[in-house]
PDB file of C-alpha atoms in Angstrom:
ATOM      1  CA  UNK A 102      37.565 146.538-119.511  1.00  0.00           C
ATOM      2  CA  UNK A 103      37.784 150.272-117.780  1.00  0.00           C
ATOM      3  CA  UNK A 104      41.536 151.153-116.987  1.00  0.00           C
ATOM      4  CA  UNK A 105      39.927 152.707-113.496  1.00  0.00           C
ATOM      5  CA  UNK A 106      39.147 149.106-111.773  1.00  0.00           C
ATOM      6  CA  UNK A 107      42.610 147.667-112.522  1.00  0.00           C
ATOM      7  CA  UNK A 108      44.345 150.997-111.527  1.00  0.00           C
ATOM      8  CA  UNK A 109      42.291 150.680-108.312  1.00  0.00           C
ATOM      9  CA  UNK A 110      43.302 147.158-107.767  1.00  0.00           C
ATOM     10  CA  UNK A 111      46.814 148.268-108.454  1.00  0.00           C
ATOM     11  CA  UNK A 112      46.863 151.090-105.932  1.00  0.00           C
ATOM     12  CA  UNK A 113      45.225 148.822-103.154  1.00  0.00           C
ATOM     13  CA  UNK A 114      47.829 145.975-103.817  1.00  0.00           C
ATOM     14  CA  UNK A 115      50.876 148.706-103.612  1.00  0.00           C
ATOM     15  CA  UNK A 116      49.755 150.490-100.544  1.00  0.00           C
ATOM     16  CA  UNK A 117      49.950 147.074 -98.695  1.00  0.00           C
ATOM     17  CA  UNK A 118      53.706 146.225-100.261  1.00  0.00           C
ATOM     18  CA  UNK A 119      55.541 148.135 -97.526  1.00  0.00           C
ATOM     19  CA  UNK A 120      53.947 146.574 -94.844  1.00  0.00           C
ATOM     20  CA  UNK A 121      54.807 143.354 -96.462  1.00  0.00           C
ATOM     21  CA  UNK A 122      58.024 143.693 -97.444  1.00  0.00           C
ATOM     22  CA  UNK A 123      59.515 145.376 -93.927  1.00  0.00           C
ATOM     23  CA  UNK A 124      57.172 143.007 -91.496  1.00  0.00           C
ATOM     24  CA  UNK A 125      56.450 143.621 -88.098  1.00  0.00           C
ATOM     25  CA  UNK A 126      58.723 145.346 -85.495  1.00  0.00           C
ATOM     26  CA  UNK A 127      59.281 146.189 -82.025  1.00  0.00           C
ATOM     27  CA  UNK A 128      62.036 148.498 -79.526  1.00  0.00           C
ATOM     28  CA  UNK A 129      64.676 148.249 -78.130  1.00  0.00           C
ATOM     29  CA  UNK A 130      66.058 150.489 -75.475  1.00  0.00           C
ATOM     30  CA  UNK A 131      69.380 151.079 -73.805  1.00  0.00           C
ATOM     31  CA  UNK A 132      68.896 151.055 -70.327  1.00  0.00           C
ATOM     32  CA  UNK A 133      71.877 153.081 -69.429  1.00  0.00           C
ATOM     33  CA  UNK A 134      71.736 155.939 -71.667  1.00  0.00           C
ATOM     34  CA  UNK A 135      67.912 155.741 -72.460  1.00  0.00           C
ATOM     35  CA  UNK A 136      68.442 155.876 -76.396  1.00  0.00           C
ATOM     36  CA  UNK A 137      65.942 153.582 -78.571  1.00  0.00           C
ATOM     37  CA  UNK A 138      66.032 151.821 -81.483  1.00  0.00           C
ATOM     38  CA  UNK A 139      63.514 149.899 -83.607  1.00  0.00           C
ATOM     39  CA  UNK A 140      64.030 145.667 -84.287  1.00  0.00           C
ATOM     40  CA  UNK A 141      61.977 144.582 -87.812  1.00  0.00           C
ATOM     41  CA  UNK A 142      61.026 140.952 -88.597  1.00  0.00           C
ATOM     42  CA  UNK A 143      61.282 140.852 -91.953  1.00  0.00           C
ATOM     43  CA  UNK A 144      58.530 138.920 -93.302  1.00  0.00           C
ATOM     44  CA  UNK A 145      56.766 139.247 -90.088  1.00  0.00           C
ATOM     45  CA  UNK A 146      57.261 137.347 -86.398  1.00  0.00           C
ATOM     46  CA  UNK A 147      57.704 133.464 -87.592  1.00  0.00           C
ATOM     47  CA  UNK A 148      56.538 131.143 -84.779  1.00  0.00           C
ATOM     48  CA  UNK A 149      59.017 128.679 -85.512  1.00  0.00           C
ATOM     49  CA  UNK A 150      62.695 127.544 -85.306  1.00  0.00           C
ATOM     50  CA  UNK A 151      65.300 129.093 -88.216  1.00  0.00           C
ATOM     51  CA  UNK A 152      67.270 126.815 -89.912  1.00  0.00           C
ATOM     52  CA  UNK A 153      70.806 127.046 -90.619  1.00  0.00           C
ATOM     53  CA  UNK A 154      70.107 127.871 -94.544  1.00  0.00           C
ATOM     54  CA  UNK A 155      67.949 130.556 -93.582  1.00  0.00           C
ATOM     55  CA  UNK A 156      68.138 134.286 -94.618  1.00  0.00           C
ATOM     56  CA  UNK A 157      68.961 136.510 -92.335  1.00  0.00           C
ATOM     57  CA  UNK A 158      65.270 137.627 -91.006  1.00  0.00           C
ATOM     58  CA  UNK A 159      65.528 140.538 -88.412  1.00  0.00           C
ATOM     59  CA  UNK A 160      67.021 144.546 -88.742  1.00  0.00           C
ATOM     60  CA  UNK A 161      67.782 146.116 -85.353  1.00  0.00           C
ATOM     61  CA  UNK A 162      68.260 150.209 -85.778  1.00  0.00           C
ATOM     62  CA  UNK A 163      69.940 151.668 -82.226  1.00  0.00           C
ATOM     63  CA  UNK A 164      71.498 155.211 -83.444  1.00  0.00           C
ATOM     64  CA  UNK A 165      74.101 155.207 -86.593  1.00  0.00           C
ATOM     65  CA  UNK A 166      74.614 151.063 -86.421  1.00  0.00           C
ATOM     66  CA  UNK A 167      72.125 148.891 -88.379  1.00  0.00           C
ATOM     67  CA  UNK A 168      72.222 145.464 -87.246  1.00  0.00           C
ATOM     68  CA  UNK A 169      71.403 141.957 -89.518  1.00  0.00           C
ATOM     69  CA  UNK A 170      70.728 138.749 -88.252  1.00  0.00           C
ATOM     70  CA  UNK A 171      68.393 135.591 -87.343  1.00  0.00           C
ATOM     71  CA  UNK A 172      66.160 135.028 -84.648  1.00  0.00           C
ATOM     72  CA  UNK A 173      64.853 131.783 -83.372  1.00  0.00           C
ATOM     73  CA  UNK A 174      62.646 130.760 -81.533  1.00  0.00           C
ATOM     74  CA  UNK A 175      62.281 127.023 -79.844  1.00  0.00           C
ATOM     75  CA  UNK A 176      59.690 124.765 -78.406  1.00  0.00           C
ATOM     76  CA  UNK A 177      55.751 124.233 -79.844  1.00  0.00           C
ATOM     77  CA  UNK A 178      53.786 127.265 -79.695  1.00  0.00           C
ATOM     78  CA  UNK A 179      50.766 125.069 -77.972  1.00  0.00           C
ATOM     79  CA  UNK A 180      48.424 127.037 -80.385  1.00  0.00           C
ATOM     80  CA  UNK A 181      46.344 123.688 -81.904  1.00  0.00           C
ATOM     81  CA  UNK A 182      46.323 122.654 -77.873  1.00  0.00           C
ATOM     82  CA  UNK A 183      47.673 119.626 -76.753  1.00  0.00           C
ATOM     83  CA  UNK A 184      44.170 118.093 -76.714  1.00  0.00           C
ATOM     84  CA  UNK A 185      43.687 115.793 -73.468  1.00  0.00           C
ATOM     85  CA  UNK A 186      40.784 113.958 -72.926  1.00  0.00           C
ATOM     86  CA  UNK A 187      39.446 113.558 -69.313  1.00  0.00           C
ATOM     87  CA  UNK A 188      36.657 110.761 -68.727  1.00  0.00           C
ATOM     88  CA  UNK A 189      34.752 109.914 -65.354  1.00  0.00           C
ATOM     89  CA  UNK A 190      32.616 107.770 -64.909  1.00  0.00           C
ATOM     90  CA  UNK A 191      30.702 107.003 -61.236  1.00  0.00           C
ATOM     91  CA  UNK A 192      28.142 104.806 -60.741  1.00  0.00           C
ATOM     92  CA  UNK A 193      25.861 104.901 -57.707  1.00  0.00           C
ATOM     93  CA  UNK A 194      22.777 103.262 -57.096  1.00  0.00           C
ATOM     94  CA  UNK A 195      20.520 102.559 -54.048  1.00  0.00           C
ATOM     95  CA  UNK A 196      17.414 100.309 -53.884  1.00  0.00           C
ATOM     96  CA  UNK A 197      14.601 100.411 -51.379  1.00  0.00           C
ATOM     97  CA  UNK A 198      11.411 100.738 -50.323  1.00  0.00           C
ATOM     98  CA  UNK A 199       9.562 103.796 -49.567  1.00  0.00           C
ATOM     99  CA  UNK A 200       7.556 104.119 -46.571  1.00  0.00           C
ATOM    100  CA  UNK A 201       6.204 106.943 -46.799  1.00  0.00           C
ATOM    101  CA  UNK A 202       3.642 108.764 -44.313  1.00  0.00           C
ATOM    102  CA  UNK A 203       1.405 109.318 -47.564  1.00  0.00           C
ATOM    103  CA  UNK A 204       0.613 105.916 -48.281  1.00  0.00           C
ATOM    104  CA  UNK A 205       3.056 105.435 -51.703  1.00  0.00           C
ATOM    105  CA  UNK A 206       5.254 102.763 -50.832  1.00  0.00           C
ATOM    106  CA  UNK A 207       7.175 101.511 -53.918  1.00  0.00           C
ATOM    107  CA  UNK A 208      10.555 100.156 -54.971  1.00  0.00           C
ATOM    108  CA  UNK A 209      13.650 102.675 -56.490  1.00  0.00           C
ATOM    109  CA  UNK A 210      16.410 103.041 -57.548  1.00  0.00           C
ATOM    110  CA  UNK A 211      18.874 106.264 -58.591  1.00  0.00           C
ATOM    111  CA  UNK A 212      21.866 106.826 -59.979  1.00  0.00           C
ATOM    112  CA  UNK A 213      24.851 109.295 -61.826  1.00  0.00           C
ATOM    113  CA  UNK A 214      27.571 109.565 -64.158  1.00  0.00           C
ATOM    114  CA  UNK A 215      29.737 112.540 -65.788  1.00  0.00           C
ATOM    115  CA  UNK A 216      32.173 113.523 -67.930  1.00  0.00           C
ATOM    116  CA  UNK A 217      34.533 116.220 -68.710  1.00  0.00           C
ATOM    117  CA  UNK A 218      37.004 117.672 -71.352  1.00  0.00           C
ATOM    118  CA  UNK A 219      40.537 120.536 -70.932  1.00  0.00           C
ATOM    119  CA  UNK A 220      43.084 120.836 -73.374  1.00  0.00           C
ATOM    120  CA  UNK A 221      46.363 120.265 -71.428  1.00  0.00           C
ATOM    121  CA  UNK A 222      47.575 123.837 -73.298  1.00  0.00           C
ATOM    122  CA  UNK A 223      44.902 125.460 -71.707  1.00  0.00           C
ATOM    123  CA  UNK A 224      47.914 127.679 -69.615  1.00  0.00           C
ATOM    124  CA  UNK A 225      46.895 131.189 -70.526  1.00  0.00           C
ATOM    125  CA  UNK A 226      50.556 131.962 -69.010  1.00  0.00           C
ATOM    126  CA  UNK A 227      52.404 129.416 -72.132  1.00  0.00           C
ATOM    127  CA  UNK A 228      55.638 131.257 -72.974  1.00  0.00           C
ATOM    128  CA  UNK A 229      58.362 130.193 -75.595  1.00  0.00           C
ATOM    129  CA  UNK A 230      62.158 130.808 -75.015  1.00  0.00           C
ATOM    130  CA  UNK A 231      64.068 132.530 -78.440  1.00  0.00           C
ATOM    131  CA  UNK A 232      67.354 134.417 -79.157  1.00  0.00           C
ATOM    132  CA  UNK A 233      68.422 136.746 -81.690  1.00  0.00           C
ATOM    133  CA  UNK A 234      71.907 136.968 -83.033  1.00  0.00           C
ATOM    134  CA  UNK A 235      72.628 140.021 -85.386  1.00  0.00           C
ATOM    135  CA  UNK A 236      76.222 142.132 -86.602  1.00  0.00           C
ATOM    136  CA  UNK A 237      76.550 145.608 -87.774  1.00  0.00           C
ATOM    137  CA  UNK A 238      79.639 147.508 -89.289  1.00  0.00           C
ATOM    138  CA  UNK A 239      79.418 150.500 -87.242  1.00  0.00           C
ATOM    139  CA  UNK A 240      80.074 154.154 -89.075  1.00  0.00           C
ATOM    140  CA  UNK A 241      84.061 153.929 -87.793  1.00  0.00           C
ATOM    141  CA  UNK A 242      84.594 150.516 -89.247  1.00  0.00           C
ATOM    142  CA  UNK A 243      84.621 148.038 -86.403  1.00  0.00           C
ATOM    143  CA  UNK A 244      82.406 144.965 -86.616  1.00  0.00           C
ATOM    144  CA  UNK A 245      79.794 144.923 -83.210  1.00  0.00           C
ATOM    145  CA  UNK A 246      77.532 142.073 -82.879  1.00  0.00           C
ATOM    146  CA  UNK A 247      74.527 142.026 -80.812  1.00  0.00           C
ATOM    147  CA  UNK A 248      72.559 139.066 -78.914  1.00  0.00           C
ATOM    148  CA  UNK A 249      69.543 138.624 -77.130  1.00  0.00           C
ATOM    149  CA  UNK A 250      67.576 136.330 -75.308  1.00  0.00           C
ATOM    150  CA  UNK A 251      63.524 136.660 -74.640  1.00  0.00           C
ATOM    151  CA  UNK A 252      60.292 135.019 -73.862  1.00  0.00           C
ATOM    152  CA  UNK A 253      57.215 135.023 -76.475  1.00  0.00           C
ATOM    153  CA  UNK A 254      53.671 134.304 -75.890  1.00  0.00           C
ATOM    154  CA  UNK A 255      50.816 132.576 -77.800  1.00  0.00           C
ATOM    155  CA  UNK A 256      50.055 136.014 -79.542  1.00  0.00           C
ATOM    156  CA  UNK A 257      53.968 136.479 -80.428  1.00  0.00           C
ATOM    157  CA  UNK A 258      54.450 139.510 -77.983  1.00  0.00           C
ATOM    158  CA  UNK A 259      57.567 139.125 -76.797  1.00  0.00           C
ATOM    159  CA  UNK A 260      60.186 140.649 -74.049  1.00  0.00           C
ATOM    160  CA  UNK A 261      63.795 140.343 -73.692  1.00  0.00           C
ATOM    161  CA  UNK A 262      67.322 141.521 -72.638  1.00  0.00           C
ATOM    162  CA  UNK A 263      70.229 142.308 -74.864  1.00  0.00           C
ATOM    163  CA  UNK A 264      74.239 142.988 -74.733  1.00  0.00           C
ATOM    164  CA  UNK A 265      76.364 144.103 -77.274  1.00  0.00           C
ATOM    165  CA  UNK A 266      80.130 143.355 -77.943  1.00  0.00           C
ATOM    166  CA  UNK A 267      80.769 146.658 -76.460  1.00  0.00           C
ATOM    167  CA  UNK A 268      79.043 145.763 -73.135  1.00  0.00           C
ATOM    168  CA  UNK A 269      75.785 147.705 -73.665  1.00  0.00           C
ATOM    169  CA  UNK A 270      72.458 146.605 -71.688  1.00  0.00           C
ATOM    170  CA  UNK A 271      69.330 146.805 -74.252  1.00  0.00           C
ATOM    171  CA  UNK A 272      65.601 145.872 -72.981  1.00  0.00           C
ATOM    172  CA  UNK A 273      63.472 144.339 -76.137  1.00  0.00           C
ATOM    173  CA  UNK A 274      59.814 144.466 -76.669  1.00  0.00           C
ATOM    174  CA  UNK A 275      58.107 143.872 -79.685  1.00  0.00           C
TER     175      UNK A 275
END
């Protein structure tokens, strides 16, 4: 075997580790003083409740304090569909005879019927509530702890307010 192909391989596979290993991330602002800061979900945006055994699982950055903590988030994300089943059914007939100006006369008969199908999670507007709870040691040695509250949707974009111990107003996007 040529060393090239498995050095390849090997270059490919460690040009994707970062992304893996620091996950997905979105901002957070201070809306008084305007300063921003960047929140990571380590191992990406999980769609599902954290349990109490859990890691911690998100980094927020806002100037010299590095936060750690767990987010959550609660409810079903709706993305298999709540599948609901919808079935008419209408029956109509008449009967008669045609007497017609052309000379056909003859006996009918008509009738119709139907059906339909919608997922009941067919809301293009489906939103998920989740917090985030996360501490930091800032640089002089007091312990702040940060907490927010937003809203996700079905493709795990989220919004969301924030307030540290201090009494500081974030916005969150990610």
């Amino acid at each position: 075997m040529k060393p090239t192909p498995l050095l390849l391989s090997c270059l490919v596979l460690a040009s994707c580790a970062p992304t893996l290993i620091v996950g997905v991330g979105g901002r957070i602002v201070n809306v008084r003083s305007g300063q921003e800061g960047v929140i990571t979900f380590l191992g990406g945006f999980r769609n599902r409740a954290s349990l109490a055994t859990d890691p911690d699982n998100v980094t927020v950055a806002i100037g010299n304090a590095v936060y750690s903590g767990r987010y959550t988030v609660l409810g079903r994300d709706g993305s298999l569909g709540n599948l609901g089943v919808s079935l008419n059914f209408g029956a109509g007939f008449t009967s008669g005879y045609d007497d017609s100006i052309f000379g056909n006369p003859g006996f009918y008969t008509s009738g119709s019927y139907g059906g339909s199908y919608r997922p009941f999670a067919d809301d293009q507007n489906f939103t998920r509530p989740g917090n985030l709870i996360a501490r930091a040691t800032t640089p002089g040695g007091a312990a702040s702890t940060l907490t927010c509250t937003f809203q996700t949707d079905r493709s795990l974009h989220g919004i969301g307010t924030c307030q540290d111990s201090a009494g500081g107003s974030y916005s969150l996007q990610f």
